[in-house]
Coordinates of C-alpha atoms and ligand atoms in Angstrom, one line a residue:
M1 CA 19.2 10.9 8.7
A2 CA 17.8 12.2 5.3
G3 CA 19.9 12.3 2.0
T4 CA 21.2 15.0 0.2
R5 CA 18.2 17.4 0.0
A6 CA 18.8 20.6 2.0
L7 CA 17.5 20.3 5.1
L8 CA 15.3 22.9 7.3
M9 CA 17.9 24.2 9.7
L10 CA 16.5 25.5 12.8
E11 CA 18.1 28.0 15.7
N12 CA 17.3 28.6 19.0
F13 CA 16.4 32.2 20.1
V14 CA 18.0 33.9 23.0
D15 CA 18.4 37.2 23.8
G16 CA 16.7 38.7 20.3
K17 CA 19.4 36.5 18.3
F18 CA 19.3 33.1 16.6
L19 CA 22.0 30.9 17.7
P20 CA 23.2 28.0 16.5
C21 CA 23.4 24.7 18.7
D22 CA 26.3 21.9 18.9
S23 CA 24.0 19.0 17.9
Y24 CA 20.8 18.6 16.2
L25 CA 17.6 16.1 15.9
D26 CA 15.7 15.2 12.7
S27 CA 12.4 16.2 12.1
Y28 CA 10.2 14.3 9.9
D29 CA 7.5 15.4 7.5
P30 CA 4.5 12.9 9.1
S31 CA 2.9 12.9 5.7
T32 CA 5.7 11.6 3.8
G33 CA 8.1 9.6 6.6
E34 CA 10.9 11.6 5.5
V35 CA 13.2 14.2 7.5
Y36 CA 13.0 17.3 6.5
C37 CA 14.0 19.3 9.1
R38 CA 16.6 19.9 11.8
V39 CA 16.0 20.6 15.4
P40 CA 19.2 22.0 17.9
D41 CA 19.0 19.6 20.5
S42 CA 19.4 22.1 23.0
G43 CA 20.5 21.1 27.2
K44 CA 21.8 22.9 30.3
A45 CA 24.0 25.2 28.6
E46 CA 21.3 26.4 26.4
V47 CA 19.0 27.2 29.1
A48 CA 21.2 29.0 31.2
A49 CA 22.1 31.1 28.3
A50 CA 18.1 31.9 27.9
V51 CA 18.0 32.3 32.0
A52 CA 20.3 34.9 31.5
A53 CA 18.8 36.9 28.9
A54 CA 15.6 37.0 30.2
R55 CA 17.0 37.8 33.8
A56 CA 18.3 40.7 32.0
A57 CA 15.4 41.7 30.3
F58 CA 12.8 41.7 33.3
P59 CA 13.4 45.0 34.6
G60 CA 12.8 46.8 31.8
W61 CA 9.9 44.8 30.5
S62 CA 8.2 44.5 33.7
A63 CA 8.3 48.5 34.2
R64 CA 6.6 49.2 31.2
S65 CA 2.9 50.0 31.2
P66 CA -0.1 47.2 30.5
Q67 CA -0.7 49.5 27.5
E68 CA 3.0 49.5 26.1
R69 CA 2.8 45.4 26.6
S70 CA -0.3 45.6 24.9
Q71 CA 0.7 47.5 21.8
V72 CA 3.5 45.0 21.4
L73 CA 1.5 42.0 21.3
L74 CA -0.9 43.8 19.2
R75 CA 1.7 44.5 16.6
L76 CA 2.6 40.7 16.9
A77 CA -0.8 39.4 16.0
D78 CA -0.9 41.7 12.9
L79 CA 2.4 40.1 11.9
L80 CA 1.6 37.1 12.1
E81 CA -2.4 37.6 10.5
Q82 CA -0.2 38.9 7.6
S83 CA 1.7 35.7 7.2
L84 CA -1.1 33.3 8.2
E85 CA -1.0 31.3 4.8
E86 CA 3.1 31.2 5.3
F87 CA 2.7 29.5 9.0
A88 CA -0.7 27.7 7.6
V89 CA 1.6 25.9 5.3
A90 CA 4.4 25.1 7.6
E91 CA 2.3 23.9 10.4
S92 CA 0.8 21.3 8.4
R93 CA 4.0 20.2 7.3
D94 CA 5.3 19.8 10.6
Q95 CA 2.4 18.6 12.1
G96 CA 0.5 15.9 9.5
K97 CA -2.5 17.9 10.2
T98 CA -4.8 19.5 6.9
I99 CA -3.7 23.0 5.7
T100 CA -7.0 23.9 5.8
L101 CA -7.4 22.8 9.6
A102 CA -4.0 25.1 9.8
R103 CA -5.3 28.0 8.1
T104 CA -9.1 28.0 9.4
L105 CA -8.1 27.1 13.2
D106 CA -4.2 27.2 14.5
I107 CA -3.0 30.0 13.2
P108 CA -6.4 32.4 13.3
R109 CA -6.3 31.2 17.1
S110 CA -2.9 32.0 17.3
V111 CA -3.2 35.2 16.1
Q112 CA -6.4 35.5 18.4
N113 CA -4.4 34.7 21.5
F114 CA -2.1 38.0 21.2
R115 CA -5.0 40.2 20.4
F116 CA -6.8 38.6 23.2
F117 CA -4.4 38.8 25.9
A118 CA -3.7 42.5 24.6
S119 CA -6.8 43.4 25.5
S120 CA -7.6 41.6 28.7
I121 CA -4.5 42.7 30.5
L122 CA -6.1 46.4 30.2
H123 CA -9.0 45.4 32.1
H124 CA -7.5 43.7 35.5
T125 CA -8.3 45.5 39.0
S126 CA -7.1 44.8 42.4
E127 CA -8.9 44.4 45.5
C128 CA -9.2 47.0 47.9
T129 CA -10.8 46.9 51.9
Q130 CA -11.5 49.2 54.4
M131 CA -10.9 48.2 58.5
D132 CA -12.5 51.5 60.1
H133 CA -12.3 50.3 63.4
A134 CA -8.7 49.8 63.1
G135 CA -8.2 52.9 61.1
C136 CA -6.8 50.4 58.1
L137 CA -7.0 50.1 54.5
H138 CA -6.0 47.0 52.8
Y139 CA -5.0 46.5 49.1
T140 CA -3.8 43.6 47.1
V141 CA -0.8 44.7 44.2
R142 CA -0.3 42.1 41.4
E143 CA 3.2 41.5 40.2
P144 CA 4.8 39.3 37.7
V145 CA 6.3 36.5 38.6
G146 CA 9.8 36.7 36.8
I147 CA 10.9 34.0 34.3
A148 CA 8.2 31.9 32.9
G149 CA 9.3 28.4 31.7
L150 CA 6.7 27.5 29.1
I151 CA 6.4 23.7 27.6
S152 CA 3.9 23.1 24.8
P153 CA 3.2 19.7 23.2
W154 CA 2.5 18.8 19.0
N155 CA -1.0 18.5 18.5
L156 CA -1.3 22.4 18.1
P157 CA 1.7 23.9 18.1
L158 CA 1.8 27.1 17.8
Y159 CA -2.0 27.7 18.9
L160 CA -0.9 26.1 22.4
L161 CA 2.3 27.9 22.4
T162 CA 0.9 31.4 22.0
W163 CA -1.5 30.8 24.5
K164 CA 1.1 30.8 26.9
I165 CA 3.9 33.0 25.5
A166 CA 0.7 35.8 25.3
P167 CA -0.3 35.9 28.8
A168 CA 3.2 35.9 30.4
I169 CA 4.6 38.7 28.7
A170 CA 1.4 40.7 28.6
A171 CA 1.6 40.5 32.4
G172 CA 5.3 41.9 32.2
N173 CA 7.0 38.2 32.7
T174 CA 10.0 37.2 30.6
V175 CA 9.8 33.7 29.6
I176 CA 11.8 31.0 28.2
A177 CA 9.4 28.5 26.0
K178 CA 10.5 24.8 24.7
P179 CA 8.3 23.9 22.3
S180 CA 7.7 19.9 21.0
E181 CA 10.9 18.5 19.6
L182 CA 8.5 17.2 16.8
T183 CA 6.9 20.5 15.9
S184 CA 9.3 23.1 16.3
V185 CA 8.9 25.0 12.7
T186 CA 6.6 27.6 13.6
A187 CA 7.7 28.6 16.9
W188 CA 10.9 29.3 15.2
M189 CA 9.0 31.5 12.4
L190 CA 7.6 33.0 15.1
C191 CA 11.0 34.5 16.8
Q192 CA 11.5 36.4 13.1
L193 CA 8.0 38.2 13.8
L194 CA 9.2 38.6 17.6
Q195 CA 12.0 41.1 16.1
K196 CA 9.8 43.0 14.0
A197 CA 7.1 43.6 16.3
G198 CA 9.4 45.3 19.1
V199 CA 9.8 42.5 21.6
P200 CA 12.9 43.6 23.2
P201 CA 15.6 41.4 23.1
G202 CA 15.5 38.7 26.2
V203 CA 11.7 39.0 26.4
V204 CA 10.9 36.0 24.8
N205 CA 13.5 33.0 24.2
I206 CA 13.1 29.9 22.2
V207 CA 14.9 27.3 23.3
F208 CA 14.5 23.6 21.1
G209 CA 14.6 20.2 22.0
T210 CA 13.9 16.9 23.8
G211 CA 11.8 17.0 26.8
P212 CA 14.4 15.0 29.1
R213 CA 17.7 17.2 28.0
V214 CA 16.0 20.9 27.7
G215 CA 12.6 20.4 29.1
E216 CA 14.1 19.2 32.4
A217 CA 17.2 21.8 32.5
L218 CA 14.4 24.5 32.0
V219 CA 11.9 23.0 34.7
S220 CA 14.6 22.4 37.4
H221 CA 16.8 25.7 36.8
P222 CA 16.2 27.6 40.1
E223 CA 15.4 30.9 38.7
V224 CA 12.5 29.9 36.5
P225 CA 9.7 30.0 39.3
V226 CA 7.1 29.3 37.2
I227 CA 6.3 26.2 34.6
S228 CA 2.9 26.2 32.6
F229 CA 3.1 22.9 30.6
T230 CA 0.4 21.6 28.4
G231 CA 0.9 17.4 27.4
S232 CA 1.0 14.0 29.1
Q233 CA 0.2 13.0 32.3
P234 CA 3.6 11.0 33.1
T235 CA 5.6 14.0 32.0
A236 CA 3.2 16.4 34.3
E237 CA 4.2 13.7 37.0
R238 CA 8.1 14.3 36.1
I239 CA 7.5 17.9 36.3
T240 CA 5.9 18.2 39.5
Q241 CA 8.8 15.9 41.1
L242 CA 11.6 18.5 39.5
S243 CA 9.5 21.2 40.5
A244 CA 8.9 20.1 44.2
P245 CA 12.3 21.2 45.9
H246 CA 11.9 24.6 44.4
C247 CA 8.3 25.3 45.3
K248 CA 7.3 26.4 41.6
K249 CA 3.9 27.6 40.5
L250 CA 2.7 24.9 38.0
S251 CA 0.0 24.9 35.6
L252 CA -0.6 21.6 34.3
E253 CA -3.0 20.8 31.1
L254 CA -3.1 17.2 30.8
G255 CA -5.1 14.4 28.8
G256 CA -8.6 13.4 28.5
K257 CA -11.1 10.7 28.0
N258 CA -13.8 12.7 26.6
P259 CA -17.5 11.5 27.1
A260 CA -20.0 12.2 24.7
I261 CA -23.8 11.8 26.1
I262 CA -26.6 11.6 23.6
F263 CA -30.2 11.4 25.0
E264 CA -32.8 10.0 22.9
D265 CA -34.4 13.7 22.1
A266 CA -31.1 14.7 20.8
N267 CA -31.4 16.5 17.5
L268 CA -29.1 14.1 15.5
E269 CA -28.5 16.0 12.3
E270 CA -26.6 18.2 14.7
C271 CA -25.5 15.7 16.8
V272 CA -23.9 13.2 14.2
P273 CA -21.7 15.6 12.5
T274 CA -20.3 17.1 15.4
T275 CA -19.8 14.4 17.2
V276 CA -17.7 12.9 14.0
R277 CA -15.7 16.3 14.0
S278 CA -15.0 15.5 18.1
S279 CA -13.8 12.4 17.7
F280 CA -11.3 13.1 14.6
A281 CA -10.8 16.5 14.4
N282 CA -7.2 16.9 14.0
Q283 CA -6.5 13.3 13.6
G284 CA -8.4 13.2 17.0
E285 CA -5.2 14.8 18.4
I286 CA -6.6 17.1 20.6
C287 CA -7.1 16.9 24.0
L288 CA -10.9 18.3 24.0
C289 CA -11.8 15.1 21.5
T290 CA -14.6 12.9 22.3
S291 CA -13.7 9.2 22.6
R292 CA -16.0 7.6 24.7
I293 CA -19.9 8.1 22.9
F294 CA -22.7 6.5 25.3
V295 CA -26.0 6.5 23.2
Q296 CA -29.3 6.1 25.1
K297 CA -30.6 2.6 23.8
S298 CA -34.2 3.6 22.2
I299 CA -31.6 5.4 19.5
Y300 CA -28.7 3.4 19.5
S301 CA -29.0 1.7 16.4
E302 CA -30.1 4.6 14.5
F303 CA -27.3 6.9 15.8
L304 CA -24.6 4.0 15.3
K305 CA -25.9 3.6 11.5
K306 CA -25.8 7.6 10.8
F307 CA -22.3 7.8 13.0
V308 CA -20.5 5.1 11.0
E309 CA -21.9 6.7 7.7
A310 CA -20.8 10.3 8.5
T311 CA -17.4 8.8 9.6
R312 CA -16.9 6.9 6.3
M313 CA -17.4 10.2 4.5
W314 CA -14.8 12.0 6.6
K315 CA -11.5 11.9 4.1
V316 CA -7.9 10.8 5.2
G317 CA -5.7 12.5 2.3
S318 CA -2.5 14.2 1.9
P319 CA -2.6 17.3 4.2
T320 CA -2.7 19.5 1.2
D321 CA -6.0 18.0 -0.4
P322 CA -8.6 20.7 0.1
S323 CA -10.8 17.7 0.1
A324 CA -9.5 15.7 3.1
S325 CA -10.7 16.3 6.5
M326 CA -8.1 14.1 8.4
G327 CA -4.1 14.1 7.5
A328 CA -1.3 12.3 8.9
L329 CA -0.9 11.3 12.6
I330 CA 2.2 13.3 13.9
S331 CA 5.1 10.2 14.4
K332 CA 5.4 6.8 13.4
A333 CA 5.5 5.5 17.1
H334 CA 2.5 7.4 17.5
L335 CA 0.3 5.8 14.5
E336 CA 1.8 1.9 16.3
K337 CA 0.6 3.1 19.3
V338 CA -2.9 4.2 18.5
R339 CA -3.5 1.2 15.8
R340 CA -2.4 -1.3 18.9
Y341 CA -5.4 0.0 21.0
V342 CA -7.6 -0.9 17.8
K343 CA -5.7 -4.6 18.3
I344 CA -6.2 -4.9 22.1
A345 CA -10.0 -3.6 21.6
R346 CA -10.5 -6.6 19.1
A347 CA -8.6 -8.9 20.9
E348 CA -11.2 -8.1 24.2
G349 CA -14.2 -8.9 21.6
A350 CA -15.2 -5.4 20.9
R351 CA -16.4 -4.8 17.3
V352 CA -14.6 -2.5 14.7
L353 CA -17.3 -1.0 12.5
C354 CA -15.3 1.1 10.4
G355 CA -11.7 2.0 9.7
E356 CA -8.5 0.3 10.9
G357 CA -8.5 -3.2 9.5
V358 CA -12.2 -3.0 8.0
D359 CA -11.7 -0.3 5.2
R360 CA -9.1 0.6 2.2
L361 CA -7.1 3.4 3.0
S362 CA -6.1 5.0 -0.4
L363 CA -3.8 7.7 -0.4
P364 CA -1.5 9.6 -3.4
P365 CA 1.8 7.7 -4.0
G366 CA 3.8 10.5 -2.3
N367 CA 2.1 10.2 1.2
R368 CA 1.9 6.1 1.2
A369 CA 5.1 6.3 3.7
G370 CA 3.3 8.8 6.1
Y371 CA 1.7 8.0 9.3
F372 CA -2.3 7.8 8.1
M373 CA -4.5 5.9 9.4
L374 CA -8.4 5.6 9.1
P375 CA -11.1 7.1 11.5
T376 CA -12.1 4.1 13.2
V377 CA -15.4 3.3 15.4
I378 CA -15.3 0.6 18.0
T379 CA -18.9 -0.7 19.4
D380 CA -19.7 -3.6 21.8
I381 CA -16.9 -2.9 24.2
K382 CA -16.4 -2.8 28.1
D383 CA -16.3 0.2 30.2
E384 CA -13.4 -1.6 31.7
S385 CA -11.5 -1.9 28.6
R386 CA -8.2 0.3 28.0
C387 CA -9.6 1.6 24.7
M388 CA -12.6 2.9 27.5
K389 CA -10.2 4.0 30.0
E390 CA -6.9 5.4 28.5
E391 CA -6.2 8.6 26.5
I392 CA -5.8 7.0 23.1
F393 CA -4.8 10.6 21.3
G394 CA -6.0 9.1 17.9
P395 CA -8.9 8.8 15.3
V396 CA -10.4 6.3 17.6
T397 CA -13.7 6.5 19.4
C398 CA -15.7 3.7 20.8
V399 CA -20.0 3.8 21.1
V400 CA -21.7 2.3 23.5
P401 CA -25.5 2.0 24.7
F402 CA -27.2 3.5 28.0
D403 CA -30.3 3.2 29.8
S404 CA -30.7 6.0 32.4
E405 CA -29.4 9.5 33.2
E406 CA -28.0 8.4 36.4
E407 CA -26.7 5.5 35.2
V408 CA -24.8 7.5 32.5
V409 CA -23.3 9.8 34.5
K410 CA -21.7 6.8 36.9
R411 CA -20.0 5.6 33.9
A412 CA -18.9 8.7 32.6
N413 CA -17.5 10.0 35.6
S414 CA -15.6 6.4 35.9
V415 CA -12.4 7.3 34.3
Q416 CA -9.1 8.8 35.7
Y417 CA -9.5 12.1 33.4
G418 CA -12.2 15.0 33.8
L419 CA -11.5 17.2 30.9
A420 CA -14.1 18.1 28.5
A421 CA -17.7 16.2 28.1
T422 CA -20.4 17.0 25.4
V423 CA -23.8 16.4 26.3
W424 CA -26.9 16.0 23.5
S425 CA -30.5 16.6 24.6
S426 CA -33.5 19.4 23.7
N427 CA -34.7 18.8 27.4
V428 CA -32.9 22.3 29.2
G429 CA -33.5 20.8 32.8
R430 CA -31.7 17.5 31.9
V431 CA -28.8 19.1 30.2
H432 CA -28.1 21.7 33.2
R433 CA -28.5 18.5 35.8
V434 CA -26.1 16.3 33.6
A435 CA -23.5 19.3 33.2
K436 CA -23.7 20.1 36.8
K437 CA -23.0 16.7 37.8
L438 CA -20.1 15.5 35.2
Q439 CA -16.4 15.4 36.6
S440 CA -15.1 17.7 34.1
G441 CA -13.7 21.0 33.8
L442 CA -15.5 21.6 30.6
V443 CA -19.0 20.5 29.5
W444 CA -20.2 21.5 26.1
T445 CA -24.1 21.0 25.4
N446 CA -25.4 20.6 22.1
C447 CA -22.1 21.8 20.5
W448 CA -18.3 21.3 21.1
L449 CA -15.3 23.3 20.9
I450 CA -17.1 26.6 21.2
R451 CA -14.6 28.5 23.1
E452 CA -14.9 32.1 25.3
L453 CA -11.2 33.0 26.2
N454 CA -12.5 34.7 29.4
L455 CA -13.5 31.7 30.9
P456 CA -11.3 28.9 32.9
F457 CA -10.0 26.4 30.8
G458 CA -8.9 23.3 32.2
G459 CA -9.1 19.8 33.6
M460 CA -10.2 18.1 36.8
K461 CA -8.6 14.6 38.2
S462 CA -5.7 13.8 36.3
S463 CA -6.6 16.1 33.6
G464 CA -4.5 19.0 35.4
V465 CA -3.9 21.3 38.1
G466 CA -5.1 25.0 37.4
R467 CA -6.9 26.8 35.0
E468 CA -6.2 29.3 31.9
G469 CA -8.1 32.1 31.1
A470 CA -8.4 36.1 30.9
K471 CA -8.4 36.0 35.0
D472 CA -6.6 32.6 35.6
S473 CA -3.9 33.0 33.3
Y474 CA -3.2 36.9 34.9
E475 CA -3.3 35.4 38.4
F476 CA -1.2 32.5 37.4
F477 CA 1.8 34.5 35.9
T478 CA 1.3 37.3 38.8
E479 CA 2.1 37.1 42.2
S480 CA -0.5 39.0 44.5
K481 CA 1.0 41.2 47.9
T482 CA -1.8 42.4 50.1
I483 CA -0.5 45.8 51.4
T484 CA -2.2 47.4 54.7
I485 CA -1.8 51.1 55.2
K486 CA -2.8 52.3 59.1
H487 CA -3.9 56.0 58.9
Ligands
NAI501 N1 -2.3 18.3 25.6 C1 -2.7 16.8 25.8 O1 -3.3 16.4 26.6 C2 -1.6 15.9 25.1 C3 -1.6 15.0 25.4 N2 -0.6 14.2 24.9 C4 -0.4 12.3 25.4 O2 0.9 12.0 25.5 C5 1.2 11.2 25.3 C6 2.4 11.3 24.6 O3 3.0 12.3 23.8 P1 4.4 13.0 24.2 O4 4.9 14.0 22.9 O5 5.3 12.1 24.6 O6 4.1 14.2 25.5 P2 4.9 14.9 26.4 O7 3.8 15.4 27.6 O8 6.0 13.7 26.8 O9 5.0 16.2 25.3 C7 4.8 17.6 25.8 C8 5.7 18.4 26.0 O10 6.6 18.2 27.0 C9 8.1 18.2 26.8 N3 8.5 16.7 27.8 C10 8.5 15.6 27.6 N4 9.3 15.3 28.7 C11 9.6 16.3 29.5 C12 10.6 16.1 30.8 N5 11.1 15.2 31.3 N6 10.4 17.4 31.4 C13 10.2 18.4 30.6 N7 9.4 18.5 29.8 C14 9.1 17.1 28.9 C15 7.9 17.2 25.3 O11 9.5 17.5 24.7 C16 6.8 18.3 24.9 O12 7.8 19.9 24.6 C17 0.3 11.2 23.6 O13 0.1 9.9 23.0 C18 -1.1 12.0 24.0 O14 -1.9 10.9 24.5 C19 0.4 14.5 24.2 C20 0.4 15.9 23.9 C21 -0.7 16.6 23.9
LIG502 N1 -4.8 22.3 25.2 C1 -5.2 21.7 24.3 C2 -6.3 22.1 23.4 C3 -6.7 23.7 24.0 C4 -7.8 23.9 22.8 C5 -7.8 25.4 23.5 O1 -7.3 26.3 24.1 O2 -9.0 25.7 22.8 C6 -4.6 20.0 23.5 O3 -5.4 19.8 23.0 O4 -3.7 19.8 24.3

């Protein structure tokens, strides 16, 4: 518990109203290690109230035209954009990321999520086929599923929450969202904008709290037929078990162990800084971050030297410092987990070239109790090592050499995950060949994280089930019905 300073108190948002809760959780500022906020510790009763509100709002909201719903989303986008700086400061404080990143990535993308789905909802068409010999015409209609349960993680809090809320309500559903208990503030701030934008009461309800209490109550509720989840694989497994008795529709966006494959003909001027960014952006806490770097033998030493030099330039500092590239990790427990992986690598005989345990981390006095660590590069590590197999989700990346195209594809595919890969080469044929052979939902060649929101986003193998994007999210948040007309 905190001392006597006033804490930010969040409330649930149900049926268009802010409601206090019986119990609260402490929420920490990761850059100082101090409690600064209290988050409702909701459970079954709060979910029941949210379901009642969402149920009552559904007939009116789903009956509105796509154009009317689109207008509401556009107003929401405008309001969020007008408050961009305020949201960026809050996201940074709550999550530990730099304000610069929140200002240039998280909040602009949240605005874009509303604008994007406000537009894409206007352009869907349905199928129709003729069966003249039988005197029949068949067509499909799509209808909103009902009440959608949306569970989001702590790494890109508003970015990923709005990526779910926007398509769900654009398609005519009502929603109950549960943000991560570690990062609830911007979701709570968004509720104030929902009212101003004219989102009717009950269309968006937000219940705060932990996964085991309020998350499970939401997933288990029989009146919530669709669950969209982003987070870890073990939690996805639990959600799948709880949903099974109700045959719920599930979208699961999970982790990665993403390879970067760097061929000898890669343009290192672009490849090195982009691979530093793909490894360490947002403290390495993005499911798309690179954590295994395979470099062709002929350029291995040159790459490693340049990569370590560039990593050492990646400044760790207070999230408010405009010259910092990396802020604090999300929690003490997470920091300890990430550090443990570096220890394991060392114990297995790997070499740590920079960062954790090698370089000195210098922080302003006010941040010394925060959850910071230096970006860390590991080499001389076996593919079977835990650091090369498991999702670390922090600023740690491993660099290893390879000989041939065939060999590297096999090694890149040898993990349980299949989310995102990068391929670096100036040989167009090779780029296509390798991209096609990788077991990965996303492949970026000669770049990273350039997003086209229309196209499918999601992973293979243990990285998830389903895809998100204009058409994919629309299909997920609607049910199709085939109608046959005999004439
Ligand atoms: N997108 C991604 O790939 C993410 C991956 N992770 C991975 O997961 C690891 C653990 O992080 P966590 O915060 O524990 O992730 P998590 O998967 O437990 O949390 C994500 C969301 O699920 C909720 N949740 C947790 N247990 C639940 C349950 N039983 N029923 C319903 N909802 C539940 C959480 O409250 C949060 O809102 C990280 O170290 C990282 O490796 C974490 C966040 C995002
Ligand atoms: N799902 C995640 C990132 C998504 C990024 C995007 O849609 O651009 C994650 O890090 O969990």
